[in-house]
Amino acid sequence: MSDSIKHECGIALIRLLKPLSYYQEKYGTPYYGINKLYLLMEKQHNRGQDGAGIATIKFDVKPGNRYISRYRAMGANAVADIFEYVQKKFAAVQKVYPEESKDTQWLKDNVSFTGEVLLGHLRYGTHGKNSIESCHPFLRQNNWMSRNLVVAGNFNMTNVDELLQQLYELGQHPKEKADTITVLEKIGHFLDDENQDLFDKFKKEGYSNIEISSLIAKNIDVPKILTRSAKTWDGGYTIAGIFGHGDAFVMRDPAGIRPAYYYKDDEVLVVTSERPVIQTAFNVSIDKVKEIKPGHALIAKKDGTVTEEMFREPVEQKSCSFERIYFSRGSDADIYKERKQLGRLLCPQVLEAIDNNIKNTVFSFIPNTAEVSYYGLMDGINTYVRDFQKDALLNRSDKIEDGELEDILNIHPRFEKLNVKDAKLRTFITQDADRNDMVQHVYDTTYGIVKDHEDTIVAIDDSIVRGTTLKQSILTILDRLNPKKIVIVSSAPQIRYPDCYGIDMSRMGEFVAFEAAISLLRQRGLAHIIDEVYQKCVLSITAEVEDIENYVQEIYEPFTDDEISEEIAKIITPHHLKAKVKVIFQTLDNLHIACPDHKGDWYFSGNYPTPGGNKVVNKAFMNWVEGKNVRAYFSS
């Protein structure tokens, strides 16, 4: 993606289903769990570079000894920093206690991060405070083991205000306004309720307090707690949690917006945000890795029982299509195919834009995430050329001359790497003019390939959000090759609406498609629509959330997709550019053809999968009209 955006967080949960001694004997290390957690997190490094954290819980620890360990770090190297910290602890123990460090029970009794349940999180801060306190996992601590709670997740809630009000009404006083706090406290409240109900029950039956603690741990109804906690949640979420006594869960929202994959055998249960990391870390085939069903929670009881339980009625599945286009690693077998298909489906539009002139076109891509869709575009163009040659040779009545035959056989597309992304711009440059000049050089190009004033350059990107990098760098650098025309191709449709389920796209003014629509409204004497939509948004504030519509869709209704694309091309074209610029976007229909199981397209279509989405988009539009450069919802 040429425009850098922060996006989905990542989770990794491991539940060891055998005693630690089993892994020592079979794999030669008592640190099997923590080593696998490192692999799962490092393989998902793409999902969070603002910070990371891990937590582990030990089973059956004697009173007075710690059983929860947690460590968090900030920055792009947070994962490495965390596991270096843990490994140094292990190395120090091995040096001082060489014999004892081979005894798994001794390690469990004396060394942190040697538990049976391990939870890791990678964080992208979507507008939230970027501090160590904002890094997951979060702890809710209590002297009662079964009341302790560890939570980490990939989520955003659209109704934080309402959730906070519910906590106030329960008598709580959360220390800050963030969805992580509301989720933690909501689950924690109903965990407390469950503990108290069970305590009262067993107390009436005559059990001692010590006996009751053990009975509570065995009898906690995890689905009941999650059902009560999530009853009023509106958002996209995959949330993992561990109770202090050892029960663990991973819950997925009813629309399946956020991803969650798992694998289980007789040794381990593992859950992650992406499928291939499990395949790689545990060397298992794709058919062994399952998805947690929407509205369900994967629950691992302390006794090792693993079930998948419904906590909320699933709705129409709207899994995030941006996961397929950009966020998730392209090493997933299905995602790789889908990204190639996205490129292939663009071929008719591309061929029309170049007047089918293959000879005078150079095809390229904007590194690095658009590379796979570029391969699909290559396949499509090659298929077109092959069909053209076959038709020219077979479907003609006259004899073909040698020269013409040679010309037809010599038609071959020119696929080249024109764009090269250099190191990131250093931030010590403070003057705007100097910075703008330096930004032009974030990308470099390959010289000597494009024929001056004769060739057209076609460059595919996976998506266009703001268009800033295209305008400030890519188009300028490509124009130095003296092409006749530059065609920028987006494998995603026009991004028109904010996301409120995890992606750092929450302000209307950030979308070049919105800028283009507003520009067209003003050019064509339709600016009154802006005020009309604003008034509808204002009135919607007091409406029931289920009755709110996405009024911002009316901003785009007067125009065709092509008209908005043409205006986007004007906006992103620098005034000094010599080449003509055209911008092509994927269609919504083709997006759904390429990604049939991931129909979540609200950032393109405005069709939000939860009622809170419409409330957020209307608020985002109001903020834009009122000149407020803030997000339309709260998050961590």
XYZ file of C-alpha atoms in Angstrom:
636
model
C 0.000 0.000 0.000
C 1.443 3.362 -0.979
C -0.448 5.084 1.864
C 0.685 3.695 5.189
C -2.137 2.958 7.625
C -2.137 1.204 10.956
C -4.513 -1.669 11.258
C -5.399 -4.961 12.830
C -3.802 -6.201 16.042
C -2.778 -9.831 16.381
C -3.269 -12.475 19.053
C -1.681 -15.816 19.842
C -2.905 -18.199 22.532
C -1.363 -21.549 23.445
C -2.845 -24.062 25.845
C -0.484 -26.918 26.630
C -2.583 -30.054 27.076
C 0.197 -32.192 28.604
C 2.384 -31.705 31.696
C 5.549 -29.669 31.113
C 7.613 -32.840 31.633
C 6.030 -34.284 28.479
C 7.505 -31.540 26.291
C 10.878 -31.848 28.036
C 10.985 -35.550 27.214
C 9.629 -35.340 23.649
C 11.128 -32.059 22.409
C 14.141 -31.749 24.688
C 13.080 -28.433 26.210
C 10.836 -27.341 29.077
C 10.333 -24.057 27.209
C 8.326 -25.574 24.361
C 5.335 -23.315 24.966
C 7.190 -20.022 25.181
C 9.290 -20.890 22.120
C 6.146 -21.591 20.085
C 4.562 -18.368 21.324
C 7.575 -16.453 20.045
C 7.204 -18.061 16.610
C 3.483 -17.277 16.431
C 4.053 -13.645 17.364
C 7.050 -13.078 15.119
C 5.168 -14.596 12.186
C 2.379 -12.074 12.837
C 4.693 -9.092 13.176
C 2.813 -7.467 10.306
C -0.173 -7.077 12.623
C 1.358 -4.723 15.161
C 4.481 -2.626 15.432
C 3.557 -0.148 18.170
C 3.946 -2.619 21.004
C 3.468 -6.173 22.205
C 2.903 -8.175 25.356
C 2.710 -11.692 26.729
C 1.166 -13.314 29.781
C 1.336 -16.854 31.138
C -0.583 -18.699 33.841
C 0.615 -21.705 35.839
C -1.695 -24.401 37.111
C -1.965 -25.639 40.700
C 0.540 -23.270 42.261
C 0.767 -23.301 46.072
C -0.579 -20.237 47.915
C 2.003 -17.506 48.316
C 3.631 -18.165 44.920
C 3.094 -16.181 41.735
C 1.153 -17.922 39.008
C 0.592 -15.037 36.555
C 3.544 -13.587 34.629
C 3.276 -10.648 32.256
C 5.720 -8.525 30.292
C 5.038 -5.783 27.737
C 7.202 -3.611 25.511
C 6.759 -0.776 23.045
C 8.118 -0.127 19.567
C 8.658 -2.006 16.336
C 11.070 -4.442 18.035
C 8.763 -5.167 20.960
C 8.423 -8.884 20.211
C 12.189 -9.405 20.121
C 12.624 -7.291 23.262
C 10.038 -9.309 25.184
C 11.463 -12.699 24.350
C 15.024 -11.528 24.888
C 13.924 -10.517 28.399
C 12.346 -13.937 28.992
C 15.263 -15.876 27.531
C 17.727 -13.968 29.718
C 15.743 -15.106 32.762
C 15.937 -18.707 31.567
C 19.660 -18.421 30.806
C 20.392 -16.996 34.259
C 18.542 -19.883 35.910
C 20.422 -22.447 33.823
C 23.732 -20.866 34.814
C 23.050 -20.749 38.556
C 20.942 -23.932 38.823
C 22.142 -26.223 36.017
C 20.629 -29.408 37.476
C 17.390 -27.919 38.788
C 16.739 -26.241 35.432
C 16.220 -29.694 33.944
C 13.428 -30.385 36.422
C 10.160 -29.045 34.966
C 8.380 -29.008 38.332
C 11.204 -27.001 39.888
C 11.102 -24.579 36.975
C 7.362 -24.184 37.348
C 7.749 -23.557 41.084
C 10.593 -21.067 40.756
C 10.749 -19.483 37.292
C 8.252 -17.136 35.651
C 6.806 -17.687 32.151
C 6.738 -21.479 32.576
C 2.969 -21.869 32.631
C 0.493 -24.075 30.801
C -1.504 -21.215 29.234
C 0.305 -18.551 27.208
C -1.169 -15.446 25.598
C 0.545 -12.986 23.254
C -0.596 -9.764 21.618
C 0.765 -7.435 18.932
C -0.545 -3.893 18.963
C -1.252 -1.269 16.357
C -2.495 1.809 18.184
C -5.510 3.049 16.208
C -5.438 6.652 17.418
C -5.089 5.545 21.022
C -2.405 6.554 23.477
C 0.841 4.876 22.534
C 2.147 3.945 25.971
C 3.090 0.801 27.821
C -0.229 0.996 29.693
C -2.039 0.669 26.351
C -0.286 -2.584 25.444
C -2.178 -5.835 25.926
C -2.564 -8.204 27.733
C -4.530 -6.421 30.461
C -4.840 -7.788 33.983
C -7.730 -7.614 36.424
C -6.291 -8.927 39.659
C -7.848 -10.400 42.770
C -6.737 -12.559 45.709
C -9.257 -15.162 44.634
C -7.514 -17.144 41.908
C -10.689 -17.717 39.895
C -11.490 -13.973 39.870
C -8.244 -13.017 38.130
C -8.610 -12.145 34.467
C -6.117 -11.659 31.637
C -7.465 -10.198 28.361
C -5.961 -9.357 24.972
C -7.702 -8.804 21.689
C -8.077 -7.480 18.185
C -11.151 -5.307 18.490
C -12.880 -1.942 18.430
C -16.283 -1.235 19.933
C -18.474 1.463 18.409
C -20.575 2.033 21.546
C -17.992 2.712 24.254
C -20.107 5.538 25.723
C -23.040 3.190 26.304
C -20.803 0.443 27.690
C -19.202 2.885 30.123
C -22.624 4.057 31.266
C -23.554 0.445 31.978
C -20.429 0.060 34.105
C -21.332 3.240 36.029
C -24.794 1.818 36.647
C -23.195 -1.334 38.038
C -21.381 0.886 40.527
C -17.961 0.764 38.868
C -15.743 3.736 38.099
C -13.441 2.892 35.150
C -10.202 4.865 35.169
C -10.346 5.803 31.486
C -12.623 5.916 28.443
C -11.405 3.097 26.198
C -12.943 -0.039 24.782
C -10.225 -2.224 26.305
C -11.228 -1.061 29.763
C -14.932 -1.590 29.113
C -14.322 -5.120 27.785
C -12.028 -6.043 30.676
C -14.397 -4.689 33.317
C -17.503 -6.118 31.697
C -16.089 -9.650 31.615
C -14.586 -9.090 35.046
C -17.934 -8.029 36.514
C -19.750 -11.144 35.331
C -16.779 -13.300 36.353
C -17.205 -11.861 39.859
C -20.944 -12.555 39.703
C -20.335 -16.161 38.697
C -17.813 -16.613 41.497
C -20.213 -15.182 44.051
C -23.155 -17.280 42.864
C -21.077 -20.455 43.075
C -19.658 -19.465 46.465
C -23.142 -18.930 47.866
C -24.314 -22.241 46.410
C -21.486 -24.313 47.821
C -21.538 -22.472 51.148
C -25.162 -23.487 51.593
C -24.128 -27.073 50.883
C -21.710 -26.960 53.805
C -18.337 -26.845 52.078
C -15.366 -25.030 53.651
C -13.918 -21.916 52.008
C -10.845 -23.860 50.857
C -13.024 -26.556 49.304
C -15.234 -23.917 47.727
C -12.290 -22.296 45.881
C -11.545 -25.578 44.144
C -15.220 -26.221 43.373
C -15.644 -22.745 41.877
C -12.689 -23.294 39.541
C -14.181 -26.573 38.324
C -17.723 -25.283 37.876
C -17.340 -21.785 36.388
C -19.728 -21.445 33.442
C -17.545 -19.675 30.869
C -20.192 -19.435 28.092
C -22.605 -17.860 30.564
C -20.038 -15.209 31.549
C -19.246 -14.397 27.917
C -22.917 -14.276 26.910
C -23.750 -11.816 29.674
C -20.624 -9.735 28.983
C -21.100 -9.406 25.217
C -24.862 -8.840 25.247
C -24.590 -5.127 24.339
C -21.247 -5.060 22.507
C -21.326 -3.443 19.055
C -18.127 -3.856 17.112
C -15.694 -6.230 15.511
C -13.694 -8.387 17.872
C -11.566 -11.408 18.534
C -10.916 -11.406 22.267
C -8.764 -13.910 24.151
C -8.867 -14.318 27.888
C -7.573 -16.467 30.715
C -9.036 -16.832 34.196
C -6.504 -17.131 37.015
C -7.289 -20.769 37.774
C -6.657 -21.832 34.159
C -9.826 -21.658 32.043
C -9.139 -19.896 28.725
C -11.292 -18.628 25.871
C -11.185 -16.878 22.502
C -14.438 -15.224 21.363
C -15.333 -13.931 17.895
C -17.953 -11.304 17.046
C -21.336 -12.421 15.618
C -20.574 -11.085 12.111
C -17.121 -12.688 12.005
C -15.550 -9.293 11.256
C -12.239 -10.053 12.944
C -10.393 -13.309 12.114
C -9.598 -16.192 14.481
C -8.039 -19.552 13.565
C -7.231 -22.551 15.734
C -5.559 -25.945 15.734
C -5.839 -28.705 18.303
C -4.234 -32.076 18.801
C -3.589 -34.139 21.930
C -0.598 -31.953 22.888
C -1.682 -28.398 22.284
C -4.474 -25.978 21.472
C -3.354 -22.878 19.590
C -5.321 -19.841 18.388
C -4.028 -16.992 16.185
C -5.269 -14.155 14.003
C -3.802 -15.716 10.845
C -3.847 -19.277 9.566
C -0.401 -19.782 7.973
C 1.453 -18.977 11.193
C -0.089 -22.054 12.798
C 0.777 -24.144 9.737
C 4.398 -22.975 9.904
C 4.946 -23.076 13.666
C 3.364 -26.510 14.121
C 3.994 -27.987 10.652
C 0.372 -28.888 10.000
C -1.632 -28.934 6.780
C -4.192 -26.272 5.926
C -7.146 -28.599 6.500
C -6.123 -29.057 10.143
C -6.549 -25.353 10.927
C -10.124 -24.273 11.621
C -11.910 -20.940 12.011
C -13.783 -20.054 15.182
C -17.371 -19.598 14.098
C -18.904 -16.113 14.361
C -20.727 -15.546 17.637
C -18.843 -18.479 19.186
C -16.086 -18.858 21.727
C -13.434 -21.549 21.783
C -13.205 -22.537 25.438
C -10.429 -24.565 27.054
C -11.286 -25.641 30.576
C -8.544 -26.174 33.100
C -9.137 -29.934 32.917
C -8.206 -29.886 29.205
C -11.718 -30.074 27.772
C -12.015 -27.919 24.630
C -15.387 -26.891 23.203
C -16.761 -24.287 20.810
C -19.794 -22.589 22.361
C -22.175 -19.934 21.030
C -22.338 -16.809 23.212
C -24.341 -14.611 20.798
C -26.580 -15.453 17.878
C -24.534 -15.147 14.669
C -25.697 -12.649 12.041
C -24.873 -12.497 8.327
C -21.131 -13.062 8.096
C -19.230 -9.942 7.066
C -15.592 -10.903 7.495
C -13.222 -8.022 6.765
C -12.228 -8.007 3.072
C -9.270 -5.727 3.844
C -7.719 -8.713 5.626
C -7.609 -10.410 2.240
C -6.532 -7.383 0.218
C -3.798 -6.081 2.474
C -3.600 -6.834 6.208
C -3.018 -10.582 6.456
C 0.149 -12.183 5.201
C -0.063 -13.313 1.584
C 1.386 -16.714 2.491
C -2.108 -17.987 3.281
C -3.082 -20.258 0.382
C -6.547 -18.774 -0.084
C -5.427 -15.164 0.358
C -2.705 -15.656 -2.261
C -5.284 -16.931 -4.762
C -7.701 -14.133 -3.926
C -5.098 -11.401 -4.396
C -4.109 -12.856 -7.752
C -7.763 -12.945 -8.741
C -8.158 -9.279 -7.748
C -5.402 -8.401 -10.208
C -6.758 -10.672 -12.922
C -10.253 -9.176 -12.712
C -8.869 -5.697 -13.408
C -7.621 -6.665 -16.869
C -10.654 -5.495 -18.910
C -10.485 -2.016 -17.339
C -6.716 -1.847 -17.812
C -6.891 -2.943 -21.459
C -9.539 -0.318 -22.142
C -7.382 2.365 -20.492
C -4.418 1.544 -22.752
C -6.557 1.023 -25.887
C -5.345 -2.584 -25.981
C -1.896 -1.289 -26.910
C 0.283 -3.962 -25.323
C 3.326 -3.011 -27.386
C 3.610 0.452 -25.865
C 2.737 -0.366 -22.260
C 4.973 -1.219 -19.314
C 3.215 -3.035 -16.468
C 4.527 -2.675 -12.933
C 3.438 -2.550 -9.286
C 3.861 -0.324 -6.267
C 5.870 -2.280 -3.695
C 5.527 -4.273 -1.717
C 2.053 -5.534 -0.824
C 0.628 -5.176 -4.352
C 3.025 -7.755 -5.757
C 0.621 -10.713 -5.644
C -2.230 -8.837 -7.365
C 0.378 -7.817 -9.944
C 0.982 -11.502 -10.689
C -2.749 -11.875 -11.287
C -2.719 -8.882 -13.621
C 0.193 -10.505 -15.471
C -1.789 -13.721 -15.856
C -4.757 -11.825 -17.234
C -2.705 -9.782 -19.703
C -0.848 -12.888 -20.881
C -4.177 -14.654 -21.421
C -5.438 -11.714 -23.471
C -2.298 -11.727 -25.639
C -2.498 -15.477 -26.187
C -6.186 -15.256 -27.154
C -5.456 -12.347 -29.490
C -2.669 -14.282 -31.209
C -4.809 -17.403 -31.529
C -7.689 -15.423 -33.002
C -5.424 -13.559 -35.422
C -3.908 -16.778 -36.717
C -6.868 -19.135 -36.790
C -9.883 -16.973 -37.568
C -8.909 -15.420 -40.868
C -9.743 -16.383 -44.436
C -6.651 -15.066 -46.212
C -3.070 -16.193 -46.035
C -0.987 -14.306 -43.489
C 2.164 -12.608 -44.727
C 5.488 -13.420 -43.058
C 5.939 -9.886 -41.753
C 2.501 -9.745 -40.219
C 2.976 -13.224 -38.737
C 6.233 -12.089 -37.162
C 4.544 -9.012 -35.710
C 1.744 -11.058 -34.172
C 4.090 -13.669 -32.705
C 6.341 -10.950 -31.272
C 3.587 -9.388 -29.186
C 4.656 -9.859 -25.594
C 3.718 -7.797 -22.529
C 6.484 -5.901 -20.782
C 6.395 -6.616 -17.063
C 9.018 -4.629 -15.196
C 9.838 -3.509 -11.663
C 9.736 0.265 -12.031
C 9.067 1.281 -8.428
C 11.621 0.698 -5.704
C 10.860 1.692 -2.120
C 13.860 3.231 -0.370
C 14.478 3.676 3.349
C 11.978 5.679 5.354
C 12.407 9.429 5.525
C 14.238 10.580 8.647
C 12.146 12.820 10.881
C 14.857 15.300 11.866
C 13.934 17.458 8.867
C 11.451 20.034 10.159
C 10.945 22.577 7.366
C 7.884 21.721 5.272
C 9.518 22.664 1.974
C 12.539 20.484 2.745
C 10.370 17.600 3.904
C 8.201 17.767 0.773
C 11.301 17.627 -1.390
C 12.601 14.611 0.525
C 9.250 12.803 0.393
C 9.518 12.763 -3.402
C 12.456 10.405 -2.977
C 10.817 7.812 -0.723
C 10.413 5.799 -3.938
C 12.956 5.429 -6.691
C 12.525 4.055 -10.190
C 14.264 1.910 -12.759
C 15.599 3.902 -15.699
C 16.096 2.864 -19.331
C 12.928 0.776 -19.731
C 10.207 3.256 -20.698
C 10.348 4.750 -24.189
C 10.181 8.564 -24.017
C 6.725 10.022 -24.748
C 5.666 6.746 -26.355
C 4.966 4.237 -23.594
C 2.183 4.089 -21.037
C 3.008 2.957 -17.492
C 0.442 0.802 -15.682
C 1.226 0.504 -11.952
C -0.977 -1.544 -9.630
C -1.421 -0.736 -5.938
C -3.471 -2.791 -3.478
C -5.531 0.214 -2.339
C -5.582 3.997 -2.329
C -6.629 5.748 0.875
C -5.397 9.327 0.910
C -3.426 9.365 -2.332
C -0.715 11.419 -0.607
C 2.230 9.205 -1.492
C 1.050 8.912 -5.072
C 0.933 12.690 -5.387
C 4.074 13.521 -3.445
C 6.347 10.727 -4.599
C 5.270 7.918 -6.937
C 3.753 9.898 -9.800
C 6.576 12.435 -9.723
C 9.252 9.775 -9.855
C 7.480 7.845 -12.649
C 7.030 11.036 -14.658
C 10.797 11.370 -14.832
C 10.749 8.365 -17.176
C 8.825 10.551 -19.679
C 5.848 8.237 -20.247
C 2.956 9.387 -22.394
C 0.458 8.264 -19.779
C 0.440 6.827 -16.245
C -2.389 4.502 -15.202
C -2.637 3.823 -11.459
C -4.667 0.706 -10.722
C -6.128 -0.124 -7.301
C -6.925 -3.767 -6.613
C -9.439 -2.510 -4.011
C -12.519 -0.365 -4.668
C -12.667 3.311 -3.701
C -12.338 3.737 0.076
C -15.212 6.072 0.912
C -16.146 5.493 4.550
C -14.388 5.177 7.910
C -13.730 1.885 9.577
C -14.778 1.490 13.200
C -13.777 -2.124 13.797
C -9.995 -1.919 14.017
C -8.439 -0.091 11.068
C -6.855 3.349 11.424
C -9.280 4.955 8.941
C -11.738 6.951 11.006
C -11.863 10.515 9.628
C -13.732 11.441 6.448
C -11.159 13.982 5.305
C -8.535 11.241 4.993
C -10.209 9.632 1.972
C -9.342 10.954 -1.452
C -12.619 9.446 -2.762
C -14.554 11.609 -0.300
C -12.486 14.645 -1.269
C -13.331 13.931 -4.909
C -17.069 13.615 -4.221
C -17.122 16.889 -2.257
C -15.201 18.609 -5.052
C -17.723 17.387 -7.649
C -20.683 18.504 -5.534
C -19.259 22.013 -5.372
C -18.307 22.112 -9.048
C -21.803 21.097 -10.154
C -23.816 23.344 -7.885
C -24.836 20.522 -5.567
C -23.139 21.785 -2.407
C -26.542 21.972 -0.687
C -26.359 18.167 -0.377
C -23.475 18.582 2.089
C -25.648 20.635 4.449
C -28.651 18.359 3.973
C -26.615 15.308 4.912
C -25.159 17.165 7.888
C -28.622 18.024 9.196
C -29.728 14.398 8.886
C -26.623 13.294 10.770
C -27.324 15.814 13.550
C -30.901 14.590 13.933
C -29.710 10.979 14.060
C -27.791 11.600 17.289
C -30.930 11.235 19.400
C -32.366 8.315 17.431
C -32.235 4.692 18.535
C -29.061 3.211 17.099
C -31.004 0.476 15.271
C -32.945 3.164 13.361
C -29.912 5.157 12.179
C -29.042 5.041 8.472
C -25.767 5.853 6.767
C -26.666 9.287 5.420
C -23.148 9.882 4.098
C -23.916 7.566 1.187
C -25.951 10.449 -0.252
C -22.709 12.393 -0.816
C -21.728 9.890 -3.524
C -25.136 9.186 -5.081
C -25.069 11.911 -7.792
C -21.936 10.462 -9.390
C -20.798 7.322 -11.129
C -17.719 5.455 -9.935
C -15.891 6.572 -13.069
C -16.666 10.243 -12.417
C -15.206 9.990 -8.933
C -12.161 8.124 -10.283
C -11.566 10.892 -12.814
C -11.740 13.523 -10.076
C -9.355 11.490 -7.907
C -6.902 11.452 -10.807
C -7.042 15.265 -10.931
C -6.544 15.579 -7.175
C -3.510 13.315 -6.969
C -1.802 14.685 -10.095
C 0.942 17.199 -9.190
C 0.710 20.452 -11.151
C 4.145 19.919 -12.676
C 3.414 16.457 -14.094
C 3.852 16.121 -17.855
C 2.166 12.717 -18.329
C -1.589 12.272 -18.344
C -2.848 10.354 -15.275
C -5.736 7.900 -15.080
C -6.892 6.020 -11.978
C -8.743 2.694 -12.090
C -10.419 1.044 -9.109
C -11.653 -2.481 -8.530
C -15.430 -2.874 -8.658
C -17.415 -4.086 -5.654
C -18.819 -6.956 -7.708
C -15.355 -8.163 -8.640
C -14.184 -7.805 -5.031
C -16.915 -10.216 -3.987
C -16.041 -12.592 -6.824
C -12.407 -12.661 -5.709
C -13.153 -12.888 -1.963
C -16.482 -14.766 -1.806
C -16.234 -15.653 1.888
C -15.256 -12.176 3.079
C -18.155 -9.874 2.266
C -17.258 -7.167 4.791
C -16.975 -4.123 2.503
C -18.329 -1.223 4.597
C -15.318 1.047 3.915
C -16.139 0.740 0.200
C -19.943 0.436 0.188
C -20.997 2.086 3.446
C -22.978 -1.042 4.381
C -21.916 -1.521 8.003
C -22.447 -4.956 9.606
C -23.458 -3.584 13.029
C -25.876 -0.773 13.953
C -23.066 1.219 15.553
C -21.308 1.538 12.210
C -23.947 3.909 10.828
C -23.732 6.013 13.975
C -19.958 6.262 13.584
C -19.973 7.245 9.896
C -22.549 9.984 10.515
C -20.516 11.299 13.438
C -17.366 11.230 11.310
C -19.125 13.370 8.686
C -20.306 15.809 11.355
C -16.744 16.095 12.652
C -15.531 16.899 9.140
C -18.166 19.592 8.590
C -17.417 21.109 12.006
C -13.654 21.042 11.401
C -12.942 18.593 14.206
C -9.914 16.459 13.412
C -10.900 13.679 15.801
C -12.150 10.129 15.482
C -15.858 9.384 15.756
C -15.508 6.684 18.425
C -13.253 5.727 21.325
C -10.709 2.950 21.379
C -7.537 1.793 23.062
